[in-house]
Every structure is written in structure tokens, then in C-alpha cells.
Short mmCIF file of C-alpha atoms and ligand atoms in Angstrom, two decimals:
data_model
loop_
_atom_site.label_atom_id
_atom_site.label_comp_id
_atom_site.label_asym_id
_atom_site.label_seq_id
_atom_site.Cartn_x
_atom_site.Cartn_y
_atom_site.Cartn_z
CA UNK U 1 43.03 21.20 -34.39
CA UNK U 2 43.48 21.43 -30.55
CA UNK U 3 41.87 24.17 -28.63
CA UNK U 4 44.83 24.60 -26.73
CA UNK U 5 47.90 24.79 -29.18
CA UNK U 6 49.57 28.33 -28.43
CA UNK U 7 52.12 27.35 -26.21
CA UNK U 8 53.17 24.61 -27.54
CA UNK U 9 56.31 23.58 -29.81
CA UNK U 10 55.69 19.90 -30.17
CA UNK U 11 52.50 18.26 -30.99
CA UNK U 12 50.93 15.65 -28.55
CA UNK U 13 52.24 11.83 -28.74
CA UNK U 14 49.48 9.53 -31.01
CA UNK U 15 49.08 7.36 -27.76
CA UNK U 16 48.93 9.71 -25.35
CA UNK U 17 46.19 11.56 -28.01
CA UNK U 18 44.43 8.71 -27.26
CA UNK U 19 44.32 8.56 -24.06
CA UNK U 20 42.99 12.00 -23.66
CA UNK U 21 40.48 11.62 -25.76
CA UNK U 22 37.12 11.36 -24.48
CA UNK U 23 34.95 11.27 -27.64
CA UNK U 24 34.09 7.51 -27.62
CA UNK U 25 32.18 8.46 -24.39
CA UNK U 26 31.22 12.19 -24.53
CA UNK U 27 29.92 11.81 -28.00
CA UNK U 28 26.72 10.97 -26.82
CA UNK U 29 25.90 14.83 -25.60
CA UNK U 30 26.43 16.17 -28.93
CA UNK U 31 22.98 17.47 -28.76
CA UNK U 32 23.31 19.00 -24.87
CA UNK U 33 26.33 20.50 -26.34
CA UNK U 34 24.81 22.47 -29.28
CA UNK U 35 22.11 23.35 -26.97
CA UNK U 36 24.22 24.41 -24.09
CA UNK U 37 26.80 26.66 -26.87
CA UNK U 38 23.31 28.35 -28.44
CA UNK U 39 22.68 29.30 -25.36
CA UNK U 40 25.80 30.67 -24.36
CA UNK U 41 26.11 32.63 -27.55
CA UNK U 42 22.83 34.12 -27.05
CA UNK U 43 24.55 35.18 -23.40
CA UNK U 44 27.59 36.49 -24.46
CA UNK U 45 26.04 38.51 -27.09
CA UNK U 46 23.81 40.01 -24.92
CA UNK U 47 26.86 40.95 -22.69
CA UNK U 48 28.32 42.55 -25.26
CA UNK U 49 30.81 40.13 -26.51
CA UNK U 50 29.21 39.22 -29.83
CA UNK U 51 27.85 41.70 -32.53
CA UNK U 52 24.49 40.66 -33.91
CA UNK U 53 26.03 39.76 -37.06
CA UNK U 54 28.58 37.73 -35.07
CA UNK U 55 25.65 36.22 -32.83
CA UNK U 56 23.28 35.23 -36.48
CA UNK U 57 25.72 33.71 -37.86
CA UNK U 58 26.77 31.22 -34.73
CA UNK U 59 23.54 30.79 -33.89
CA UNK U 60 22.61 29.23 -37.89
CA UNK U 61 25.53 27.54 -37.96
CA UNK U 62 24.85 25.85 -34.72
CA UNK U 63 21.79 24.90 -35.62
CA UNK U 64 22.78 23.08 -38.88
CA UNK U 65 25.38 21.27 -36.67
CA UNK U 66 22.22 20.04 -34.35
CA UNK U 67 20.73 19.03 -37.63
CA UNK U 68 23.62 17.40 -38.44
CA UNK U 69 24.08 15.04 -35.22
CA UNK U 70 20.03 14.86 -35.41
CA UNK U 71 20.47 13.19 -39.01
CA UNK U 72 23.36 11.05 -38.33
CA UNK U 73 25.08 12.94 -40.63
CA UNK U 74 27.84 14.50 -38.59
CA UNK U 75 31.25 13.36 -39.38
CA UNK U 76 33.79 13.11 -36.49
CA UNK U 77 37.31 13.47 -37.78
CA UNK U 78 40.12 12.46 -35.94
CA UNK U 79 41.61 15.13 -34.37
CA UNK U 80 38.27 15.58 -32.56
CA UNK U 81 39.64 15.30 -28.82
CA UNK U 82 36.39 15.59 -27.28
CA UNK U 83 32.17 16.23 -27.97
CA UNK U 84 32.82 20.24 -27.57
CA UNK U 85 36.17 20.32 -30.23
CA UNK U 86 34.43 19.01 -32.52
CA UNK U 87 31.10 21.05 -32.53
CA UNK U 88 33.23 24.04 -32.65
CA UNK U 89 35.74 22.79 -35.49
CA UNK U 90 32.58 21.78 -37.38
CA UNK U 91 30.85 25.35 -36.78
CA UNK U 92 34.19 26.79 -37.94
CA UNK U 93 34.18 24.98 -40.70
CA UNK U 94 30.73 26.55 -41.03
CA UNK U 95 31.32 29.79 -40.35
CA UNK U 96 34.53 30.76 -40.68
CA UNK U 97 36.62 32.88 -38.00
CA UNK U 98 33.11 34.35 -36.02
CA UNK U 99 33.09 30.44 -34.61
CA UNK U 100 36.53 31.21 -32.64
CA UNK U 101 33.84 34.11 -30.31
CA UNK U 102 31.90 31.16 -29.05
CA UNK U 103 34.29 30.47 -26.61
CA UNK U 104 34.74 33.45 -24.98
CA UNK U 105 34.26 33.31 -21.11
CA UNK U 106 33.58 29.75 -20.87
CA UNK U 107 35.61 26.59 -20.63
CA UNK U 108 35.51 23.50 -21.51
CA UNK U 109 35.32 22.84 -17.66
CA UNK U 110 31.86 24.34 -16.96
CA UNK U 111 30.59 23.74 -20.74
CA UNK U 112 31.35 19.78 -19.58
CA UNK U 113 29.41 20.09 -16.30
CA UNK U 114 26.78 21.85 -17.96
CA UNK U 115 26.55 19.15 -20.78
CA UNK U 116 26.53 16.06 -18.58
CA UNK U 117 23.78 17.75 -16.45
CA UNK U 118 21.32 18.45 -19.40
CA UNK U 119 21.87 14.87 -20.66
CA UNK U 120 21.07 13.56 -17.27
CA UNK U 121 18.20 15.99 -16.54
CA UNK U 122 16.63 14.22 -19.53
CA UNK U 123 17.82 10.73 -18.54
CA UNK U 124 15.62 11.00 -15.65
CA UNK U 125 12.47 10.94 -16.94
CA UNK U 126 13.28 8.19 -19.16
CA UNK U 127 14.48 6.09 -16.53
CA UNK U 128 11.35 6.67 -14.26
CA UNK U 129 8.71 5.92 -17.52
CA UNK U 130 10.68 2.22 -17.63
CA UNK U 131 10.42 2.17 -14.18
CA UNK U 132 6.94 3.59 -13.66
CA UNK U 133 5.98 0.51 -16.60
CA UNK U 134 7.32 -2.30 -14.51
CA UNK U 135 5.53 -0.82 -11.20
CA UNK U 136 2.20 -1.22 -13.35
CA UNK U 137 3.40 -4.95 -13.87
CA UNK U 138 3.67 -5.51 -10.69
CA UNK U 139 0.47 -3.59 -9.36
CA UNK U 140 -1.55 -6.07 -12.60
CA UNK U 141 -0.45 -9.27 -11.04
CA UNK U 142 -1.58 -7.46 -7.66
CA UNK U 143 -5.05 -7.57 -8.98
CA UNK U 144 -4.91 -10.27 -10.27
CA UNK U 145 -3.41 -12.46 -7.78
CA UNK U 146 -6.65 -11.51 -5.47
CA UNK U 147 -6.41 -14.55 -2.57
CA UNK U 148 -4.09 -16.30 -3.76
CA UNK U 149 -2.34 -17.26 -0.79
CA UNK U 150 1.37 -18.23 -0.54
CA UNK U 151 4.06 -18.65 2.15
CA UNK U 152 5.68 -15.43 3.79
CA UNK U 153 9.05 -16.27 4.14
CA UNK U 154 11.92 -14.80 6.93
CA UNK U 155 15.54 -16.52 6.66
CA UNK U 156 14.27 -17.90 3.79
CA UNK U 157 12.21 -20.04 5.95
CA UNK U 158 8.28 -20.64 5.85
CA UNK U 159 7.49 -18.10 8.48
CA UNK U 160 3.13 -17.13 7.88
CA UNK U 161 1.01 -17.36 5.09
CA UNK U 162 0.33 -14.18 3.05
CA UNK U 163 -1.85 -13.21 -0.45
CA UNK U 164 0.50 -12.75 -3.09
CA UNK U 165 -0.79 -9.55 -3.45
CA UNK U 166 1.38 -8.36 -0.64
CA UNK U 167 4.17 -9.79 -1.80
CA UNK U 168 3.82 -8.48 -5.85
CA UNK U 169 3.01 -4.97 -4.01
CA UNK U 170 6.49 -5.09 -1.84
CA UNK U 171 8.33 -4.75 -4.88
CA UNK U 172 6.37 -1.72 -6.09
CA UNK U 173 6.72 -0.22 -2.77
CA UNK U 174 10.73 -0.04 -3.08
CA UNK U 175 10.78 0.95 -6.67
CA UNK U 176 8.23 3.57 -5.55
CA UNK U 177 11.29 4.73 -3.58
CA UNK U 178 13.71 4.54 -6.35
CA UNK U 179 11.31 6.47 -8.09
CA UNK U 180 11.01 9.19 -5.50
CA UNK U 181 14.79 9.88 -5.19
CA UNK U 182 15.66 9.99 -8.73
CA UNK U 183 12.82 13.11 -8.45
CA UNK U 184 14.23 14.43 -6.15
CA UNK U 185 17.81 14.12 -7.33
CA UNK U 186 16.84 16.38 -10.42
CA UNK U 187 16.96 19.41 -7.99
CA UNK U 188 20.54 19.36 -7.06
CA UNK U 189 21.45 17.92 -11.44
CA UNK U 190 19.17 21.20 -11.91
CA UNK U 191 21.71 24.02 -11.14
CA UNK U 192 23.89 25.60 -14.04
CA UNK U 193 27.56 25.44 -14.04
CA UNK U 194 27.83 26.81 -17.11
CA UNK U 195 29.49 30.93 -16.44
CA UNK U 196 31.59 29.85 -14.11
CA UNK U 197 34.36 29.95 -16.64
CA UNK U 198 37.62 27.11 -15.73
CA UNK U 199 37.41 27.85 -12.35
CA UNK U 200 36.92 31.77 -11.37
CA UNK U 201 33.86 32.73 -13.14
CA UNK U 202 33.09 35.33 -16.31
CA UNK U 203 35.04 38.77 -17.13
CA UNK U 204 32.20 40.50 -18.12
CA UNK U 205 28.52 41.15 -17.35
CA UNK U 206 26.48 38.06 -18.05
CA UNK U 207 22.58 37.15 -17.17
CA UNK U 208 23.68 33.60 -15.61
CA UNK U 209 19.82 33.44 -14.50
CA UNK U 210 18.23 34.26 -18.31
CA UNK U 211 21.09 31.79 -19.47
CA UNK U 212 19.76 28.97 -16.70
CA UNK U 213 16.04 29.79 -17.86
CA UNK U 214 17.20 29.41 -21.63
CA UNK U 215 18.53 25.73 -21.16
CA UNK U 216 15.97 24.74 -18.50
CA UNK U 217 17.69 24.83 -15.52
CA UNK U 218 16.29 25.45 -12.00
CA UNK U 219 19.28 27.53 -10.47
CA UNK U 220 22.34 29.00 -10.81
CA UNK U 221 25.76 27.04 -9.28
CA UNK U 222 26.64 30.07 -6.58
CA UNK U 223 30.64 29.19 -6.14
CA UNK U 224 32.26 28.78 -9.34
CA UNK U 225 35.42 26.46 -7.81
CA UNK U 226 32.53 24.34 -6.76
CA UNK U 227 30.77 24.21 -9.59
CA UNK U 228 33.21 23.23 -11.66
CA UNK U 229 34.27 20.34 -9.84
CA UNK U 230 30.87 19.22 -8.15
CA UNK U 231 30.14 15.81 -9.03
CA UNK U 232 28.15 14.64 -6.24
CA UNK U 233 24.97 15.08 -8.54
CA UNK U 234 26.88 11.98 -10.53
CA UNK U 235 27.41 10.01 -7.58
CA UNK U 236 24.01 10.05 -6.46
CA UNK U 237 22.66 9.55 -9.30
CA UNK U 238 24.70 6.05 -9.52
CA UNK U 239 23.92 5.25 -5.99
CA UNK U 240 20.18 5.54 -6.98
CA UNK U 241 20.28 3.42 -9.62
CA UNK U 242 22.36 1.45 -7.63
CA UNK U 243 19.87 0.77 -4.91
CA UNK U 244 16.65 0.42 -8.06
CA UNK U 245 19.33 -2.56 -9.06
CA UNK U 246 19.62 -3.86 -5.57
CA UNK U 247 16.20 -4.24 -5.27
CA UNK U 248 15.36 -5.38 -8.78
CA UNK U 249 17.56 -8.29 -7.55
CA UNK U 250 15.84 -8.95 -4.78
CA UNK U 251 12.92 -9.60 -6.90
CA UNK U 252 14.72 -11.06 -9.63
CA UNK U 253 16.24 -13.53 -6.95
CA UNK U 254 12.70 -14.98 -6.11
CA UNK U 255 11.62 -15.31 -9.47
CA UNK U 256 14.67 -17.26 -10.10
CA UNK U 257 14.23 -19.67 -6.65
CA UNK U 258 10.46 -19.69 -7.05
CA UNK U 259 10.65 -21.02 -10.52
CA UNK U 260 12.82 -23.77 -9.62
CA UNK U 261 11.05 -27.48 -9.24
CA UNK U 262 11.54 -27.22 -5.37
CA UNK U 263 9.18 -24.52 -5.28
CA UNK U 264 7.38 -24.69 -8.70
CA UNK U 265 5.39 -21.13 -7.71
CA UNK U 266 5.49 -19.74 -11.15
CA UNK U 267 6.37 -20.56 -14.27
CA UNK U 268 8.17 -18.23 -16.83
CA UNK U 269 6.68 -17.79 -20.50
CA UNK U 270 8.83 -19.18 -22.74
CA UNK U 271 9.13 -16.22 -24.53
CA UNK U 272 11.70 -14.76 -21.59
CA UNK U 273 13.29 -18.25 -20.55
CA UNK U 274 16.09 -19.69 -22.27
CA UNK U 275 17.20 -23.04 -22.92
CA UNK U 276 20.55 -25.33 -22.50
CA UNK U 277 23.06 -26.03 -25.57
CA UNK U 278 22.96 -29.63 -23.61
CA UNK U 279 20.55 -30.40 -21.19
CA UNK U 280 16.94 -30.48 -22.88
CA UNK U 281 14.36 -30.20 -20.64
CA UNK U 282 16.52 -27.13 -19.15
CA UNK U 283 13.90 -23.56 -19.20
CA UNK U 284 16.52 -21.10 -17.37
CA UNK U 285 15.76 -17.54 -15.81
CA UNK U 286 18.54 -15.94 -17.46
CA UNK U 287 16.47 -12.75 -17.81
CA UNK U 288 16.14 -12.74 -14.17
CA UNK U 289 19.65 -14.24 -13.26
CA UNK U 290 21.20 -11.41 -15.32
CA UNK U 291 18.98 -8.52 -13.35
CA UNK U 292 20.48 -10.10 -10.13
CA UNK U 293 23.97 -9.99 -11.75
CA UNK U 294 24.30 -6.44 -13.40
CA UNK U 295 23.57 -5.21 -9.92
CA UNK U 296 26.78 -5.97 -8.74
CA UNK U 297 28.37 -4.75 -11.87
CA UNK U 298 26.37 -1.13 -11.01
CA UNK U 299 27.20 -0.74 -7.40
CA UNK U 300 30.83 -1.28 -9.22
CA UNK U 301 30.66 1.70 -11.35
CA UNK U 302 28.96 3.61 -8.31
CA UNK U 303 31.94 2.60 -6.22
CA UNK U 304 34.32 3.40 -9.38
CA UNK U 305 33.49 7.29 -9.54
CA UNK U 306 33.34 7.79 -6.04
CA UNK U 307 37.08 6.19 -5.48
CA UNK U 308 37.89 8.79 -8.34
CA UNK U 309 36.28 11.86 -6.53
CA UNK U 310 38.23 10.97 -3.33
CA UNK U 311 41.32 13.83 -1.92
CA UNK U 312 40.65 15.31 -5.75
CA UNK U 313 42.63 18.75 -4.73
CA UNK U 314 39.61 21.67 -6.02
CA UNK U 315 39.21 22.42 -8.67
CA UNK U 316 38.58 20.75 -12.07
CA UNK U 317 41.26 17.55 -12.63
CA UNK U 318 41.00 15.44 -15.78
CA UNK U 319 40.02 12.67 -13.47
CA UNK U 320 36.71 14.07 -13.49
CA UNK U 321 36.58 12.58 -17.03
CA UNK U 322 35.75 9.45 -15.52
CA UNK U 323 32.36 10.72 -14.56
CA UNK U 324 30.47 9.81 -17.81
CA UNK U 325 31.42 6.29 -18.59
CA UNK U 326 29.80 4.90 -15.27
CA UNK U 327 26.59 7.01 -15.61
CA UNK U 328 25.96 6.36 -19.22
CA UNK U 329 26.66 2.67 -18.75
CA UNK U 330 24.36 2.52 -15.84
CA UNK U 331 21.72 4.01 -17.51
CA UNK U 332 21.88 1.51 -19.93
CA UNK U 333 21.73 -1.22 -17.80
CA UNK U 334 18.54 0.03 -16.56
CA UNK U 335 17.07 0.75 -19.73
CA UNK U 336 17.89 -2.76 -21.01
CA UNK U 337 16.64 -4.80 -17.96
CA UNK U 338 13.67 -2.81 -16.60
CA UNK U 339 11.05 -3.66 -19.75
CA UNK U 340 12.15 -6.94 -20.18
CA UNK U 341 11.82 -7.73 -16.14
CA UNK U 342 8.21 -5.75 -17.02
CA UNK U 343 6.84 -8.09 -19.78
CA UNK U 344 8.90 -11.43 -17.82
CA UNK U 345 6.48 -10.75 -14.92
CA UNK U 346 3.14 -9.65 -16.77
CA UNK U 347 3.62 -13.17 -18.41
CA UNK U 348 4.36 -15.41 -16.10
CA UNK U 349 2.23 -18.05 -14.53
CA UNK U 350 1.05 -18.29 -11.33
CA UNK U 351 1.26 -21.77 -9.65
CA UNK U 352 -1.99 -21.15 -6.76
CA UNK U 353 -1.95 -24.83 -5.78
CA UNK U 354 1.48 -25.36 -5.24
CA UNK U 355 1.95 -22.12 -3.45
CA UNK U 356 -0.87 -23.14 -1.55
CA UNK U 357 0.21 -27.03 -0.74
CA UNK U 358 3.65 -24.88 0.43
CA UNK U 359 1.73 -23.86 3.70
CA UNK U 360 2.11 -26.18 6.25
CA UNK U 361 -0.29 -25.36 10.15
CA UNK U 362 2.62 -24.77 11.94
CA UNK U 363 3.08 -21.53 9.97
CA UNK U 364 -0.05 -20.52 12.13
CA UNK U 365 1.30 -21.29 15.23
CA UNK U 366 1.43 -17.31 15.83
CA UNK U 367 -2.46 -17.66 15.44
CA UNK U 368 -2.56 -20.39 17.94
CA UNK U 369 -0.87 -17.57 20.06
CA UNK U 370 -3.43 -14.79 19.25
CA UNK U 371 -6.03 -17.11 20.28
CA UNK U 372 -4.56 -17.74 23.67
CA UNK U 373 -4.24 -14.07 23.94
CA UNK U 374 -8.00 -13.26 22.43
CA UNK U 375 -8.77 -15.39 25.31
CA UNK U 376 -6.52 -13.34 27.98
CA UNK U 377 -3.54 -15.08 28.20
CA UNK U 378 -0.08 -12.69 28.23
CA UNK U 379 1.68 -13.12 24.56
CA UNK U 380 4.78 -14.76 26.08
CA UNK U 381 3.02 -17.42 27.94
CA UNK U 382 0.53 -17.87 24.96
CA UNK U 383 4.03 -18.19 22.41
CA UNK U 384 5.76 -21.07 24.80
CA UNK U 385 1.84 -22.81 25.02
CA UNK U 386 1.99 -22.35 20.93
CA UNK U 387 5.41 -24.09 21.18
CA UNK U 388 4.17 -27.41 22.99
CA UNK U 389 1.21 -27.99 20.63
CA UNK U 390 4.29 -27.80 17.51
CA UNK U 391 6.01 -29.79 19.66
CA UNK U 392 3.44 -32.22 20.67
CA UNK U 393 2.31 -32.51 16.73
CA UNK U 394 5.87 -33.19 15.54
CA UNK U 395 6.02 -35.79 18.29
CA UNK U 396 2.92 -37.19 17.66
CA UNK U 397 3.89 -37.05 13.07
CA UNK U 398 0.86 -35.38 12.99
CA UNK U 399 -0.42 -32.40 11.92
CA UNK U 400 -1.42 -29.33 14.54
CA UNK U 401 -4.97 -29.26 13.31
CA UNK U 402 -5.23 -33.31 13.90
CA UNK U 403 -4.03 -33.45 17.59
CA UNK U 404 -7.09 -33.79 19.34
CA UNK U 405 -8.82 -31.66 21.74
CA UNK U 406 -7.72 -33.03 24.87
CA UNK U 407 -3.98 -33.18 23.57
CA UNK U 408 -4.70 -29.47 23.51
CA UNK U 409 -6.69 -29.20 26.17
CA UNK U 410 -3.45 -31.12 28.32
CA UNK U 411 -1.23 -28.25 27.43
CA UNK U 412 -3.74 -25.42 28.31
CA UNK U 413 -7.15 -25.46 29.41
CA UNK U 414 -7.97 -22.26 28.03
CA UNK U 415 -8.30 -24.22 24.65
CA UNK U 416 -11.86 -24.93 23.24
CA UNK U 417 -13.48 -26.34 20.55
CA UNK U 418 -12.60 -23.44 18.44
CA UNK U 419 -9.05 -23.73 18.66
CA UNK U 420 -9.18 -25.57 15.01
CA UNK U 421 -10.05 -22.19 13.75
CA UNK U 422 -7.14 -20.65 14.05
CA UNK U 423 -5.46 -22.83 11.20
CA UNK U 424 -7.18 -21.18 8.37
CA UNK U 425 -4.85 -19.28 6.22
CA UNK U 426 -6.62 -17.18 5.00
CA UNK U 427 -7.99 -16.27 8.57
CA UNK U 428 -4.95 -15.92 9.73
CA UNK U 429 -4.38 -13.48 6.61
CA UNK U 430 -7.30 -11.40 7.22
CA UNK U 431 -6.73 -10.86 10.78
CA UNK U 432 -3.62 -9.08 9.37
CA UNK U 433 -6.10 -6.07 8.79
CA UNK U 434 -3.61 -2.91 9.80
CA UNK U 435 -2.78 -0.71 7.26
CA UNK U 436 0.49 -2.53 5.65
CA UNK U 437 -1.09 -6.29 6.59
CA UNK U 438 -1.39 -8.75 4.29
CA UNK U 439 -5.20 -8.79 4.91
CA UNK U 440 -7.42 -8.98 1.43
CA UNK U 441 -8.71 -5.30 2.74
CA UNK U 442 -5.06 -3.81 2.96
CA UNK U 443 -3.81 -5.30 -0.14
CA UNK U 444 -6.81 -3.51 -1.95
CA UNK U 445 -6.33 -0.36 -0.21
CA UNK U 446 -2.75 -0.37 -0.45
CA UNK U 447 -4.04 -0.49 -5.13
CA UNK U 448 -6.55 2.24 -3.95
CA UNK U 449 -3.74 4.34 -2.33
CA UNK U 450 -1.47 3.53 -5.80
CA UNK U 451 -4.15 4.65 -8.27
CA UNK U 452 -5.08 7.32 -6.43
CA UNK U 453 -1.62 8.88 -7.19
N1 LIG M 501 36.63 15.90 -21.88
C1 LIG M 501 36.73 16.64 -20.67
C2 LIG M 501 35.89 15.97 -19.56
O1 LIG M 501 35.06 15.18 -19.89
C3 LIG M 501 36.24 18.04 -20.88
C4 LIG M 501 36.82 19.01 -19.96
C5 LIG M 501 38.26 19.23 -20.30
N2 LIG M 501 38.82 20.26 -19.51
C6 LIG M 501 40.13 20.48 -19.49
N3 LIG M 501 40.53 21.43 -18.72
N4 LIG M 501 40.96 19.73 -20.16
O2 LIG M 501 36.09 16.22 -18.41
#
């Protein structure tokens, strides 16, 4: 059975069937879809369209075919084109000739908009508990990272020492951010579509607000050409995810670098490494290699749909079938990596003394600075001053905290005996005391700030 046979004299080629066919995809809002037709029966009968006999007996048989797809027990058949022919061929099936009155008013163009915005509207939350789970991880090894200290890196070079903390806290900072837009991305996935009919809107009196209410919605889509074709809510929602995967790379990228010999900072349980076929000794980060490499394959899809919304003349085109692939397949990606990346991190081991042994005294040569400037001198004299004593150690093959006072004191007379201070890490860490510094006060405020929310 196609819902659109009337006009027709031939039936549709098997391989163009096919192609037009959606149900491998949309099958997965079979339950949005029973929702979203109870509560458009419930509307049209209280427009007048349905008699209460009509409206009982759609309404039960509706709800055995939720049962159905609830049990597993719902059986597709093949001339199913899409998720919404076959709830209605199965509630025919049910019911007889009232299931032919379900359709009045609506099309399958707002019914599909409708459908893919309930299943995302319950996507989100999902999404943000995995997320929310693997911003915990990341606030525990916070905690418990207390001083360790470890190089702060810029161009990937050793730029100033900073307490892990910081840098475990970064990473919950941006996914705080990923967090925060999927949030507020519900309000624009929150309007109803659904009464807006193919493209010009419902014949007859209908309560499109108690119909919004009855599925959960916020609001009511106000132009019905644009609601029917608005995918932007689809689109953003990929770019979000797209930018949580961008910086679950980031992450995932030091993990991977840090656990190689070279740096030997942490070590990955072996429960989420994974060995060679050839090599022995080999403990790979696949876990993390494959976070850094789905990312590209999401700002793909994100890049896919919005190629496919571009010059689309208004309003509904079957290209807009494209929509659910990318978003489904995205949200699985997510769903897949963000517990594992969770548990990878809340087990893996922290290498202090290597971290530590990675901070060489020039990397306070900025403190050298501050101390010139403590003691009055203007920042860009007190940076070229810094500069001779690096270049006087490195002459010397010796370290900046072994060159002796009066190599110092040769360069600038404004050094003292205190000078050596000003090599101390974790000095050097502490004076970073601002809110947002690496200091051992901000990183514990910035855990105050996160459990206080
Ligand atoms: N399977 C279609 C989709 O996902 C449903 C809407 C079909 N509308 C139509 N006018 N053929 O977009």
C-alpha cells in the first residue's frame, strides 16, 4: 500500500521503491510517531473531524501499535515506504477503514518534522547525562591530581609549569560549553510543526497550542512554509556535536602523545589499550586515537546536511530526507565514545615524576621577568634581561639556577640573592593566583565554582 496511489496507472519501479524508501533510517521514531499521530487524533477530533467512536477506536489501536514497537513485536512488511506508512497500514489493519481519518489535515511533511524533533528533544538529555559523566571524570582526576605539577605547553612547546589540575579542568570547561548549547538548542528543536499540513497549514479549526502541550512542545512553528522545511534545528544540532567532537579530540590527542615513551605522563589501564597482531610489547590508544578520528567523520556529516539544505527552493523537497541519517549517526558516535573516553580517563595512571623531570628552569624565565619587575624594572626591559641569563646558561651548559650570582649580577644589578627563588615551580604556579590561574587556590575554586552548580 502507498499513501499516494490515486493518480496513478503504473506502480513504482522495485529500484526506484528502494530508493525512496526511508525506513532503514526513519524506523527508529516509530515511537515519536505513534505519539505524535495520538496526538493528532486527539486534535482533529476535537476539531470536529473525528466522531468519538472514530477517535476510541484510533486512539486503542494506536496504542497497541506503541506496544507493539515497545515489544519488538512489530512486523515491517515490505511495502512499508517509510516509519509513518507503516504505523498507519498496521493501525488499519487494526482498525479497519476509521484508520484512513488519521490523516486528515496533516502530511507526511509536518508529521516528519514533528517526529524527528520529538526524537531529538529526547536525544538531548541523553547526550548531556554521557557528557555530564565524563565532566565528573575529569573534575575526579582534578582532585586528585592536587600539585601535581606538569609542563604547560604553547606550539606544543614547554612554555610554564602548571598543576594538572588546570589542565584536567580545561577539558571540562569546553565540554561545559558543549553542554550549554545543546540546552539551549532544545528551544528552537522545541517548536511544533506538526498542523502546518504539506505546506499551507489546516482546513479546519484546530488547538495547535493544546496539540504542542499534548506532545511536550514549547511553541508553536508560526509560518507553515517554514516550518515545514526548517531544518536549521538539525544543522545545529550536528554542528554542536560537532564542536563536543572537536574538542574531545583535543583531549583525546594528548592522551595519545602523553602516553607515548617520549613523554611517558600517563599510562592507560589495560583494560582500554589494545595490543599489536605483531609487535608485542605494543599497548596502543586506540580508544583515544578513534575519539580523535570520528571527529572528522562528524564535522563530515555536519558538512553533508548543510550542502543538502543549500538553494533548496521552499518548501518541503525529498532532499530533506537526508536530515536523519547524519543526526542519528552522530548521536551514536557520541554515545559510543563519551563513556568509554569516561572510564579510559578515571583509570589511567598518572606519571608525577616524569611530568615533573619534564620541567626544565628556563620554563621560569617569565618568573625571572616578574622578579625584575617586583623589583621596578619595565616588563620589556625585564623580558630581554630574562633572555641573557637563558642565554648565558645555554652558553655556559648549565642550568639557570646554577649560574652564579655575579653571572647574574653582570647582566643586571638589580639581581640579589633571591633571584634563585624564582625557579620554583610551584612558586611560579602559585603566583598564578587570578581567577582562571593555574595557582593551587584557583584550581580549587574553579571545583568549588563546579560543585556549586
Ligand atoms: N520519508 C520522508 C522524509 O523523511 C517523509 C516525508 C515525505 N514527504 C513527501 N512529501 N514525500 O522526509
Amino acid at each position: 500500500m502507498t499513501l499516494w496511489g490515486g493518480r496513478f496507472t503504473q506502480s513504482l519501479d522495485s529500484l526506484a521503491w528502494a530508493l525512496n524508501s526511508s525506513l532503514p533510517v526513519d524506523q527508529r521514531m516509530a515511537i515519536q510517531d505513534v505519539e505524535g499521530s495520538i496526538a493528532w487524533a486527539a486534535a482533529i477530533h476535537n476539531a470536529g473531524i473525528l466522531t468519538d467512536e472514530e477517535h476510541a477506536s484510533i486512539s486503542l489501536g494506536l496504542g497497541t501499535v506503541r506496544k507493539e514497537f515497545a515489544s519488538g513485536e512489530f512486523s515491517f512488511v515490505p511495502s512499508d515506504e517509510d516509519i509513518h506508512t507503516a504505523v498507519e497500514r498496521r493501525l488499519s489493519e487494526l482498525i479497519g477503514a476509521a484508520a484512513g481519518k488519521l490523516h486528515t489535515g496533516r502530511s507526511r511533511n509536518d508529521q516528519v518534522a514533528t517526529d524527528f524533533r520529538l526524537w531529538m528533544l529526547q536525544a538531548i538529555p541523553e547526550l548531556t547525562s554521557a557528557f555530564n559523566n565524563l565532566q565528573s571524570a575529569l573534575v575526579e582526576q582534578a582532585e586528585l591530581a592536587g600539585e601535581t605539577i606538569m609542563p604547560g605547553y604553547t606550539h606544543l612547546q614547554r612554555a610554564q609549569p602548571i598543576l594538572l589540575g588546570h589542565w584536567w579542568l580545561s577539558h571540562y570547561w569546553a565540554l561545559k560549553r558543549d553542554v550549554e548549547r545543546l540546552q539551549d538548542l532544545t528551544k528552537r528543536v522545541s517548536v511544533l510543526p506538526l498542523g502546518s499540513g504539506a505546506l499551507a497549514g489546516a482546513p479546519f479549526a484546530l488547538d495547535r497550542d493544546a496539540l504542542a502541550k499534548s506532545l511536550g512542545f514549547a511553541e508553536v512553528s508560526q509560518n507553515s512554509l517554514d516550518a515545514v522545511s526548517d531544518r536549521d534545528f538539525a544543522a545545529e544540532y550536528l554542528f554542536v556535536c560537532s564542536m563536543a567532537a572537536i574538542h574531545l579530540s583535543k583531549l583525546a590527542e594528548q592522551v595519545v602523545l602523553y602516553t607515548t615513551a617520549e613523554f611517558g605522563f600517563f599510562e592507560l589501564s589495560d583494560a582500554f589499550s589494545t595490543g599489536s597482531s605483531l609487535m608485542p610489547q605494543k599497548k596502543n590508544p586506540d580508544v583515544f586515537e578513534l575519539t580523535r578520528g570520528k571527529a572528522g567523520t562528524l564535522i563530515g556529516l555536519l558538512t553533508g546536511l548543510m550542502s543538502t539544505l543549500k538553494g533548496l527552493p521552499s518548501t518541503y523537497d525529498k532532499d530533506l530526507q537526508e536530515d536523519k541519517a547524519p543526526v542519528f549517526q552522530t548521536t551514536d558516535t557520541l554515545l559510543s565514545i563519551l563513556p568509554v573516553m569516561a572510564e579510559a580517563l578515571r583509570t589511567i595512571t598518572v606519571k608525577p615524576e616524569r611530568m615533573r623531570s619534564a620541567i626544565d628552569s628556563t620554563m621560569m624565565a617569565t618568573d625571572l621577568a616578574d622578579y625584575l619587575v617586583e623589583k621596578g624594572v619595565p616588563f620589556r626591559e625585564a623580558h630581554s634581561l630574562a633572555g641573557k641569563v637563558v642565554r648565558a646558561a645555554g652558553e655556559g651548559k648549565v642550568r639557570m639556577e646554577e649560574l652564579p650570582l655575579e653571572a647574574y649580577q653582570a647582566i643586571s644589578p638589580v639581581f640579589e640573592a633571591d633571584v634563585y627563588q624564582a625557579f620554583d615551580p610551584l612558586e611560579s604556579i602559585n603566583k598564578r593566583n587570578t581567577v582562571g590561574g593555574t595557582s593551587l587556590q584557583s584550581v580549587k575554586n574553579q571545583i568549588k565554582k563546579i560543585k556549586g552548580e
